[in-house]
Amino acid sequence: MTGKKSGRKHGTVGLWGSSMAALLCGMASAPLAAQQATPASPQCTVNSINVVCTGALPNGFEVPTADRDIYTRLTLRNLTAPINASAPDGVAIDFFNDAQPVSVTIDTPDTLITSQGASYPRGNFIVGSSSAVGVRARTRSNVSIVSNADITIDADTIDYGAVELVAGLAADMIQTGTATRDLTLRNSGDITITSNESPNSFTNQIAGIWAGYSGLEGLTPAPPRGIRLGTGVIENIGSITVERGAGIMTSDLDYGTLDVLNSGTITASGPNGDVFAYGINIEAGAASNFGGNRYQTTTVRNTGTITVEDRGATAIGISLEKNVGPRFDNRDSSPGTVVNDGRIIQANIEGLDFGTGIRIEQGVSLTTGNGAVANMP
C-alpha cells in the first residue's frame, strides 16, 4: 500500500529513536479459499535458510508443515498491498520452525496487516488452531520479531469459547524442558485490537505484544509450562490500543533476565466492565504454581504514556507478578523492578474491583507518578 500521511513517521527496524506514523486505511477481506504465500511463492526468494518476500502478499504467509525444519529467518520488505489473514487459524504471518531459532523482520511501514479471526465464514475452530494474530513466530528455540508495520486485529466476532490467543505480535515459545531460550520483540508500528465481546466470553490471552506459551501446539502429551529464558527483551516505541487485554503481556517465562521497555503509547480498556485492562502485564501464567517469572530478574521500565480504563473490574497500568509469597511452594528471591518515568493515566474507573497505577505481586502497590519505583522483594 502506497499512501503516506503527514505526522509521526515509522522508523526503520534498526532506528528506534526515530518517530513513527499512524497509517489509516481500509481493511481488505480475503476469500475463504485464498491461499497464503509460502517460501516457494514467486513473491519470495530463498537463500539457504533465509526467506525474503516483497511485493503483494494479500493473504499472508505461512511455512508448510513439511518445511518446518528448514527455514529460520523471514524478512518482509517493500510490500505493495495490505495483508489480511486467510488461514483458518486467523494468523496473517505465521513463521514456524520445529527446533531451530527463528527471526522475523518486517520492514514495511506503509503496510497494514489485519486479521478478523472467524469474522467471515470458515470451518469450526479446533483445539490447536484457534487464534487471531498479526505476526506469530513459533519454535522450541530462540525467537526474534522486529516489526514497523501497522497491525489491526478485529476480534469482535470470534468464538471465544474456542480461541486462546489474540495478539498483534506473538512469540509462541514451545517448551522443551530445561533448554535456555532468548527472546526479542520490538514494535515501532501501530497495533490495534478490537475485542468488544459480550460479558463472560473473553479469550485467555489478548495483547498487542505477547510472549510465552499459548498452549496451541496441539502436542500429545502436552509439554510442561514454564519457558526457561536466557535473555529476554520486549520493546515498544509505537502505539498500542487494545480492548479486553494488555498492551504488552508475557506468560510462563522463567529464569534469566526479562527487560520490558515502553517509550510509546499504550491504551487499554475493558469496555464491558467484567474484564481486565492492563498497560503492561507480566504474569505468572495459568500454571503459576511452577511457572512464571520464578528465579528471574525482571525489569519493567515505562517512559511513555499508559492509559487504562475499565468500568467494573480491573485496570492496572503496570503489573508484575512473580511466584513468591505463602501461596507458592518454591519462593523466589530474584528481583522484580518497575520504574515509571513516564505517565500512567486511569480513566473511568469508578466501581472497580481493583485499580492501581503499579502493582507488584505480592504486597507492593504504588500510585502513579513520574519517577515511581517499586522493587520486590
Tab-separated table of C-alpha atoms in Angstrom:
chain	number	residue	atom	x	y	z
A	1	MET	CA	0.000	0.000	0.000
A	2	THR	CA	1.447	3.304	-1.020
A	3	GLY	CA	-0.481	6.150	0.585
A	4	LYS	CA	1.552	8.197	3.071
A	5	LYS	CA	0.335	10.588	5.707
A	6	SER	CA	1.804	13.547	7.459
A	7	GLY	CA	2.602	13.346	11.152
A	8	ARG	CA	4.508	10.673	13.069
A	9	LYS	CA	6.647	8.561	10.754
A	10	HIS	CA	7.583	4.933	11.181
A	11	GLY	CA	11.246	4.262	11.797
A	12	THR	CA	13.149	1.557	10.026
A	13	VAL	CA	13.533	-1.556	12.108
A	14	GLY	CA	17.025	-0.614	13.186
A	15	LEU	CA	16.354	3.028	14.149
A	16	TRP	CA	14.463	3.000	17.421
A	17	GLY	CA	14.993	6.657	18.161
A	18	SER	CA	13.068	7.899	15.136
A	19	SER	CA	9.405	8.829	15.267
A	20	MET	CA	6.629	6.665	13.811
A	21	ALA	CA	3.478	7.363	11.762
A	22	ALA	CA	-0.042	6.056	12.135
A	23	LEU	CA	-1.453	4.642	8.937
A	24	LEU	CA	-5.196	4.917	8.387
A	25	CYS	CA	-6.508	2.654	5.717
A	26	GLY	CA	-9.276	0.213	4.962
A	27	MET	CA	-9.117	-3.466	5.719
A	28	ALA	CA	-9.022	-5.922	2.826
A	29	SER	CA	-11.123	-9.045	3.014
A	30	ALA	CA	-9.765	-12.395	1.868
A	31	PRO	CA	-11.968	-15.105	0.395
A	32	LEU	CA	-12.361	-18.354	2.266
A	33	ALA	CA	-10.310	-20.389	-0.191
A	34	ALA	CA	-7.492	-17.843	-0.535
A	35	GLN	CA	-4.031	-19.370	-0.193
A	36	GLN	CA	-1.275	-17.835	1.863
A	37	ALA	CA	2.160	-17.293	0.364
A	38	THR	CA	4.917	-19.762	1.247
A	39	PRO	CA	8.698	-19.782	0.727
A	40	ALA	CA	8.045	-21.307	-2.701
A	41	SER	CA	5.767	-18.451	-3.850
A	42	PRO	CA	7.005	-16.116	-6.632
A	43	GLN	CA	6.974	-13.132	-4.226
A	44	CYS	CA	9.626	-14.853	-2.083
A	45	THR	CA	13.261	-15.741	-2.628
A	46	VAL	CA	15.135	-18.371	-0.636
A	47	ASN	CA	18.815	-18.348	0.212
A	48	SER	CA	19.520	-21.496	2.202
A	49	ILE	CA	17.538	-20.990	5.445
A	50	ASN	CA	16.588	-17.350	4.748
A	51	VAL	CA	13.307	-16.266	3.133
A	52	VAL	CA	12.773	-12.734	1.784
A	53	CYS	CA	9.360	-11.677	0.449
A	54	THR	CA	8.452	-8.473	-1.393
A	55	GLY	CA	5.552	-7.192	-3.455
A	56	ALA	CA	1.983	-8.290	-2.685
A	57	LEU	CA	1.135	-10.895	-0.032
A	58	PRO	CA	-2.613	-10.172	0.215
A	59	ASN	CA	-3.472	-13.368	2.094
A	60	GLY	CA	-0.471	-13.558	4.403
A	61	PHE	CA	2.405	-16.016	4.745
A	62	GLU	CA	2.943	-19.430	6.292
A	63	VAL	CA	5.510	-22.216	6.349
A	64	PRO	CA	4.017	-25.524	5.173
A	65	THR	CA	4.065	-28.319	7.715
A	66	ALA	CA	6.533	-30.364	5.668
A	67	ASP	CA	9.062	-27.484	5.680
A	68	ARG	CA	9.054	-26.604	9.380
A	69	ASP	CA	12.571	-27.913	9.934
A	70	ILE	CA	14.180	-25.814	7.159
A	71	TYR	CA	13.749	-22.040	7.386
A	72	THR	CA	14.901	-19.886	10.291
A	73	ARG	CA	14.755	-16.273	9.045
A	74	LEU	CA	11.893	-14.403	7.386
A	75	THR	CA	12.142	-10.841	6.068
A	76	LEU	CA	9.204	-8.907	4.611
A	77	ARG	CA	10.027	-5.601	2.941
A	78	ASN	CA	8.801	-3.322	0.165
A	79	LEU	CA	5.313	-4.771	0.329
A	80	THR	CA	2.842	-3.166	-2.064
A	81	ALA	CA	-0.554	-4.164	-0.650
A	82	PRO	CA	-2.253	-4.753	2.708
A	83	ILE	CA	-2.232	-8.242	4.198
A	84	ASN	CA	-5.329	-9.929	5.579
A	85	ALA	CA	-5.220	-13.344	7.249
A	86	SER	CA	-6.799	-16.052	5.107
A	87	ALA	CA	-5.670	-19.077	7.114
A	88	PRO	CA	-8.353	-20.914	9.137
A	89	ASP	CA	-6.426	-20.220	12.343
A	90	GLY	CA	-6.611	-16.464	11.791
A	91	VAL	CA	-2.835	-15.825	11.689
A	92	ALA	CA	-1.709	-13.409	8.969
A	93	ILE	CA	2.077	-14.029	9.109
A	94	ASP	CA	2.984	-17.407	10.621
A	95	PHE	CA	6.638	-18.482	10.784
A	96	PHE	CA	7.239	-21.880	12.360
A	97	ASN	CA	10.360	-23.978	12.853
A	98	ASP	CA	10.177	-27.096	14.974
A	99	ALA	CA	13.510	-26.760	16.760
A	100	GLN	CA	15.791	-24.009	15.412
A	101	PRO	CA	15.956	-20.289	16.297
A	102	VAL	CA	13.548	-18.154	14.287
A	103	SER	CA	13.798	-14.497	13.310
A	104	VAL	CA	11.063	-12.398	11.677
A	105	THR	CA	11.808	-8.886	10.404
A	106	ILE	CA	9.004	-6.778	8.938
A	107	ASP	CA	10.405	-3.566	7.487
A	108	THR	CA	7.449	-2.184	5.574
A	109	PRO	CA	5.918	0.762	7.430
A	110	ASP	CA	3.307	1.556	4.756
A	111	THR	CA	1.658	-1.866	5.072
A	112	LEU	CA	-1.378	-2.777	7.149
A	113	ILE	CA	-1.617	-6.355	8.449
A	114	THR	CA	-5.084	-7.456	9.555
A	115	SER	CA	-6.922	-10.471	10.933
A	116	GLN	CA	-10.587	-10.914	11.735
A	117	GLY	CA	-10.295	-14.401	13.196
A	118	ALA	CA	-13.643	-16.008	12.437
A	119	SER	CA	-15.482	-12.893	11.296
A	120	TYR	CA	-16.210	-14.339	7.844
A	121	PRO	CA	-17.373	-17.941	7.168
A	122	ARG	CA	-14.863	-20.655	7.944
A	123	GLY	CA	-14.913	-24.140	9.319
A	124	ASN	CA	-15.258	-24.510	13.059
A	125	PHE	CA	-12.144	-23.814	15.086
A	126	ILE	CA	-10.481	-26.842	16.609
A	127	VAL	CA	-8.133	-27.065	19.565
A	128	GLY	CA	-4.646	-26.210	18.376
A	129	SER	CA	-5.723	-23.805	15.628
A	130	SER	CA	-7.765	-21.086	17.285
A	131	SER	CA	-6.358	-17.569	17.242
A	132	ALA	CA	-6.403	-14.117	15.662
A	133	VAL	CA	-2.820	-12.892	15.273
A	134	GLY	CA	-0.999	-10.445	13.034
A	135	VAL	CA	2.534	-11.904	13.212
A	136	ARG	CA	3.468	-15.101	15.015
A	137	ALA	CA	6.833	-16.865	15.396
A	138	ARG	CA	6.815	-20.364	16.908
A	139	THR	CA	9.693	-22.661	17.821
A	140	ARG	CA	11.363	-24.664	20.561
A	141	SER	CA	14.387	-22.341	20.382
A	142	ASN	CA	15.138	-18.595	20.337
A	143	VAL	CA	12.532	-16.147	18.983
A	144	SER	CA	13.018	-12.689	17.474
A	145	ILE	CA	10.331	-10.449	15.947
A	146	VAL	CA	11.080	-6.888	14.829
A	147	SER	CA	8.256	-5.004	13.105
A	148	ASN	CA	7.345	-1.497	11.992
A	149	ALA	CA	4.135	-2.446	10.196
A	150	ASP	CA	0.665	-1.418	11.360
A	151	ILE	CA	-1.449	-4.302	12.662
A	152	THR	CA	-5.211	-4.350	13.230
A	153	ILE	CA	-6.963	-7.318	14.837
A	154	ASP	CA	-10.771	-7.297	14.680
A	155	ALA	CA	-11.754	-9.967	17.183
A	156	ASP	CA	-15.326	-8.903	17.817
A	157	THR	CA	-16.947	-11.931	16.208
A	158	ILE	CA	-14.561	-14.668	17.312
A	159	ASP	CA	-15.980	-17.672	19.146
A	160	TYR	CA	-14.292	-17.026	22.474
A	161	GLY	CA	-15.187	-20.466	23.717
A	162	ALA	CA	-12.511	-21.842	21.383
A	163	VAL	CA	-9.965	-19.077	20.849
A	164	GLU	CA	-6.908	-18.923	23.084
A	165	LEU	CA	-4.703	-16.201	21.598
A	166	VAL	CA	-5.421	-12.764	20.158
A	167	ALA	CA	-2.327	-10.616	19.509
A	168	GLY	CA	-0.618	-8.195	17.163
A	169	LEU	CA	2.878	-9.688	17.600
A	170	ALA	CA	3.194	-13.113	19.224
A	171	ALA	CA	6.293	-15.097	20.242
A	172	ASP	CA	4.858	-18.567	20.845
A	173	MET	CA	7.596	-20.497	22.604
A	174	ILE	CA	7.097	-24.254	22.682
A	175	GLN	CA	8.528	-25.778	25.834
A	176	THR	CA	11.482	-28.165	25.683
A	177	GLY	CA	12.187	-28.821	29.365
A	178	THR	CA	15.330	-27.141	30.717
A	179	ALA	CA	16.685	-25.671	27.459
A	180	THR	CA	17.529	-21.942	27.753
A	181	ARG	CA	15.929	-19.615	25.209
A	182	ASP	CA	16.447	-15.991	24.167
A	183	LEU	CA	13.613	-13.648	23.237
A	184	THR	CA	13.484	-10.359	21.304
A	185	LEU	CA	10.281	-8.469	20.467
A	186	ARG	CA	10.421	-4.920	19.103
A	187	ASN	CA	7.493	-2.923	17.757
A	188	SER	CA	7.539	0.525	16.182
A	189	GLY	CA	4.221	0.344	14.362
A	190	ASP	CA	0.618	0.936	15.395
A	191	ILE	CA	-1.180	-2.093	16.826
A	192	THR	CA	-4.956	-2.000	17.343
A	193	ILE	CA	-7.054	-4.823	18.801
A	194	THR	CA	-10.832	-4.505	18.842
A	195	SER	CA	-12.336	-7.094	21.155
A	196	ASN	CA	-15.617	-5.728	22.452
A	197	GLU	CA	-17.237	-9.113	23.008
A	198	SER	CA	-20.187	-9.964	25.230
A	199	PRO	CA	-19.567	-10.320	29.003
A	200	ASN	CA	-18.069	-13.542	30.356
A	201	SER	CA	-16.869	-14.791	26.978
A	202	PHE	CA	-13.346	-13.487	26.535
A	203	THR	CA	-10.219	-15.249	25.425
A	204	ASN	CA	-7.374	-16.446	27.630
A	205	GLN	CA	-4.699	-14.194	26.105
A	206	ILE	CA	-5.281	-10.800	24.471
A	207	ALA	CA	-2.377	-8.399	23.958
A	208	GLY	CA	-0.833	-6.036	21.458
A	209	ILE	CA	2.570	-7.680	22.039
A	210	TRP	CA	2.570	-11.147	23.574
A	211	ALA	CA	5.252	-13.716	24.507
A	212	GLY	CA	5.030	-17.051	26.272
A	213	TYR	CA	3.363	-20.409	25.992
A	214	SER	CA	-0.072	-20.304	24.344
A	215	GLY	CA	-0.978	-23.977	24.561
A	216	LEU	CA	-1.808	-24.014	20.838
A	217	GLU	CA	0.734	-26.603	19.742
A	218	GLY	CA	-1.745	-29.492	19.799
A	219	LEU	CA	1.004	-31.812	21.040
A	220	THR	CA	0.224	-35.071	22.856
A	221	PRO	CA	1.176	-35.261	25.611
A	222	ALA	CA	1.181	-31.514	26.180
A	223	PRO	CA	4.652	-30.126	27.043
A	224	PRO	CA	5.173	-28.651	30.519
A	225	ARG	CA	4.643	-24.941	31.008
A	226	GLY	CA	7.344	-22.531	32.091
A	227	ILE	CA	9.766	-21.325	29.383
A	228	ARG	CA	13.359	-21.056	30.655
A	229	LEU	CA	14.758	-17.728	29.438
A	230	GLY	CA	18.356	-16.748	28.942
A	231	THR	CA	17.893	-13.120	27.926
A	232	GLY	CA	14.530	-11.558	27.046
A	233	VAL	CA	13.899	-8.034	25.699
A	234	ILE	CA	10.491	-6.624	24.764
A	235	GLU	CA	10.425	-3.048	23.458
A	236	ASN	CA	7.581	-0.878	22.226
A	237	ILE	CA	8.071	2.573	20.735
A	238	GLY	CA	4.896	2.507	18.677
A	239	SER	CA	1.247	2.955	19.591
A	240	ILE	CA	-0.836	0.082	21.012
A	241	THR	CA	-4.607	0.207	21.562
A	242	VAL	CA	-6.308	-2.886	22.949
A	243	GLU	CA	-9.715	-3.846	24.306
A	244	ARG	CA	-10.183	-6.557	26.954
A	245	GLY	CA	-6.491	-7.240	27.421
A	246	ALA	CA	-2.991	-5.795	27.778
A	247	GLY	CA	-0.770	-3.615	25.665
A	248	ILE	CA	2.198	-5.894	26.442
A	249	MET	CA	1.826	-9.306	28.066
A	250	THR	CA	4.081	-12.234	28.946
A	251	SER	CA	3.114	-15.579	30.420
A	252	ASP	CA	5.094	-18.533	31.811
A	253	LEU	CA	8.596	-17.124	31.306
A	254	ASP	CA	11.111	-18.267	33.956
A	255	TYR	CA	14.781	-17.745	34.878
A	256	GLY	CA	17.330	-15.487	33.195
A	257	THR	CA	16.559	-11.805	32.669
A	258	LEU	CA	13.499	-10.131	31.190
A	259	ASP	CA	13.526	-6.413	30.329
A	260	VAL	CA	10.282	-4.800	29.177
A	261	LEU	CA	10.657	-1.258	27.821
A	262	ASN	CA	7.880	1.070	26.728
A	263	SER	CA	8.519	4.533	25.349
A	264	GLY	CA	5.452	4.552	23.132
A	265	THR	CA	1.747	4.941	23.821
A	266	ILE	CA	-0.420	2.168	25.275
A	267	THR	CA	-4.185	2.464	25.731
A	268	ALA	CA	-6.075	-0.466	27.268
A	269	SER	CA	-9.774	-0.653	28.083
A	270	GLY	CA	-12.295	-3.150	29.430
A	271	PRO	CA	-15.457	-1.944	27.722
A	272	ASN	CA	-17.870	-4.398	29.297
A	273	GLY	CA	-16.888	-3.941	32.922
A	274	ASP	CA	-16.261	-7.643	33.559
A	275	VAL	CA	-12.733	-7.960	32.178
A	276	PHE	CA	-9.220	-6.694	32.696
A	277	ALA	CA	-7.364	-3.718	31.259
A	278	TYR	CA	-3.563	-3.687	31.635
A	279	GLY	CA	-0.966	-1.417	30.132
A	280	ILE	CA	1.803	-3.959	30.767
A	281	ASN	CA	1.041	-7.335	32.340
A	282	ILE	CA	3.951	-9.626	33.287
A	283	GLU	CA	2.030	-12.557	34.676
A	284	ALA	CA	2.939	-15.861	36.246
A	285	GLY	CA	0.615	-17.715	33.886
A	286	ALA	CA	-2.002	-20.410	34.209
A	287	ALA	CA	0.435	-22.872	35.755
A	288	SER	CA	1.701	-20.337	38.251
A	289	ASN	CA	2.498	-22.883	40.961
A	290	PHE	CA	5.531	-23.951	38.944
A	291	GLY	CA	5.971	-21.441	36.129
A	292	GLY	CA	6.044	-17.721	35.506
A	293	ASN	CA	8.897	-15.314	36.317
A	294	ARG	CA	10.417	-17.521	39.022
A	295	TYR	CA	14.160	-17.179	39.577
A	296	GLN	CA	14.146	-14.349	37.038
A	297	THR	CA	15.494	-10.810	37.208
A	298	THR	CA	12.556	-8.888	35.789
A	299	THR	CA	12.578	-5.158	34.991
A	300	VAL	CA	9.728	-3.096	33.535
A	301	ARG	CA	10.513	0.497	32.566
A	302	ASN	CA	7.991	2.975	31.204
A	303	THR	CA	8.974	6.336	29.729
A	304	GLY	CA	5.888	6.634	27.543
A	305	THR	CA	2.197	7.127	28.274
A	306	ILE	CA	-0.037	4.310	29.505
A	307	THR	CA	-3.805	4.876	29.769
A	308	VAL	CA	-6.098	2.251	31.303
A	309	GLU	CA	-9.849	2.349	31.787
A	310	ASP	CA	-12.443	-0.152	32.948
A	311	ARG	CA	-15.926	0.341	34.275
A	312	GLY	CA	-16.170	-2.528	36.734
A	313	ALA	CA	-13.300	-4.978	37.008
A	314	THR	CA	-9.531	-4.338	36.993
A	315	ALA	CA	-7.487	-1.514	35.482
A	316	ILE	CA	-3.727	-1.580	36.131
A	317	GLY	CA	-1.039	0.481	34.448
A	318	ILE	CA	1.848	-1.943	35.082
A	319	SER	CA	1.507	-5.333	36.768
A	320	LEU	CA	4.442	-7.591	37.619
A	321	GLU	CA	3.517	-10.967	39.110
A	322	LYS	CA	6.185	-13.315	40.401
A	323	ASN	CA	5.963	-16.647	42.135
A	324	VAL	CA	6.664	-15.506	45.649
A	325	GLY	CA	4.740	-15.464	48.879
A	326	PRO	CA	2.978	-18.011	51.062
A	327	ARG	CA	0.765	-19.469	48.349
A	328	PHE	CA	3.718	-20.815	46.364
A	329	ASP	CA	5.841	-23.776	47.401
A	330	ASN	CA	9.042	-22.502	45.774
A	331	ARG	CA	9.686	-18.984	46.998
A	332	ASP	CA	11.789	-16.782	44.781
A	333	SER	CA	14.272	-14.163	45.954
A	334	SER	CA	15.176	-12.880	42.473
A	335	PRO	CA	14.423	-9.184	41.975
A	336	GLY	CA	11.451	-7.661	40.210
A	337	THR	CA	11.573	-3.933	39.463
A	338	VAL	CA	9.166	-1.439	37.924
A	339	VAL	CA	10.384	2.054	37.038
A	340	ASN	CA	7.874	4.599	35.767
A	341	ASP	CA	9.453	7.741	34.350
A	342	GLY	CA	6.506	8.322	32.038
A	343	ARG	CA	2.788	8.744	32.680
A	344	ILE	CA	0.122	6.284	33.835
A	345	ILE	CA	-3.425	7.588	33.422
A	346	GLN	CA	-6.506	5.889	34.854
A	347	ALA	CA	-9.841	6.934	33.349
A	348	ASN	CA	-13.461	5.918	34.026
A	349	ILE	CA	-12.502	3.590	36.862
A	350	GLU	CA	-15.490	4.119	39.151
A	351	GLY	CA	-16.685	0.898	40.782
A	352	LEU	CA	-13.567	-1.110	40.023
A	353	ASP	CA	-12.833	-4.295	41.907
A	354	PHE	CA	-9.181	-3.288	41.744
A	355	GLY	CA	-7.326	-0.410	40.154
A	356	THR	CA	-3.800	0.888	40.596
A	357	GLY	CA	-1.022	2.534	38.667
A	358	ILE	CA	1.668	-0.029	39.507
A	359	ARG	CA	1.255	-3.445	41.103
A	360	ILE	CA	3.907	-5.980	42.010
A	361	GLU	CA	2.599	-9.206	43.452
A	362	GLN	CA	2.816	-9.674	46.264
A	363	GLY	CA	2.188	-6.812	48.564
A	364	VAL	CA	3.514	-3.750	46.720
A	365	SER	CA	1.195	-1.269	45.059
A	366	LEU	CA	2.175	2.295	44.162
A	367	THR	CA	0.140	5.168	42.812
A	368	THR	CA	1.067	6.750	39.522
A	369	GLY	CA	3.719	9.411	39.221
A	370	ASN	CA	6.938	10.245	37.449
A	371	GLY	CA	9.957	8.515	38.927
A	372	ALA	CA	7.865	5.980	40.836
A	373	VAL	CA	9.955	2.910	41.592
A	374	ALA	CA	8.720	-0.341	43.083
A	375	ASN	CA	11.073	-3.173	43.971
A	376	MET	CA	10.366	-6.725	45.011
A	377	PRO	CA	11.207	-8.467	47.227
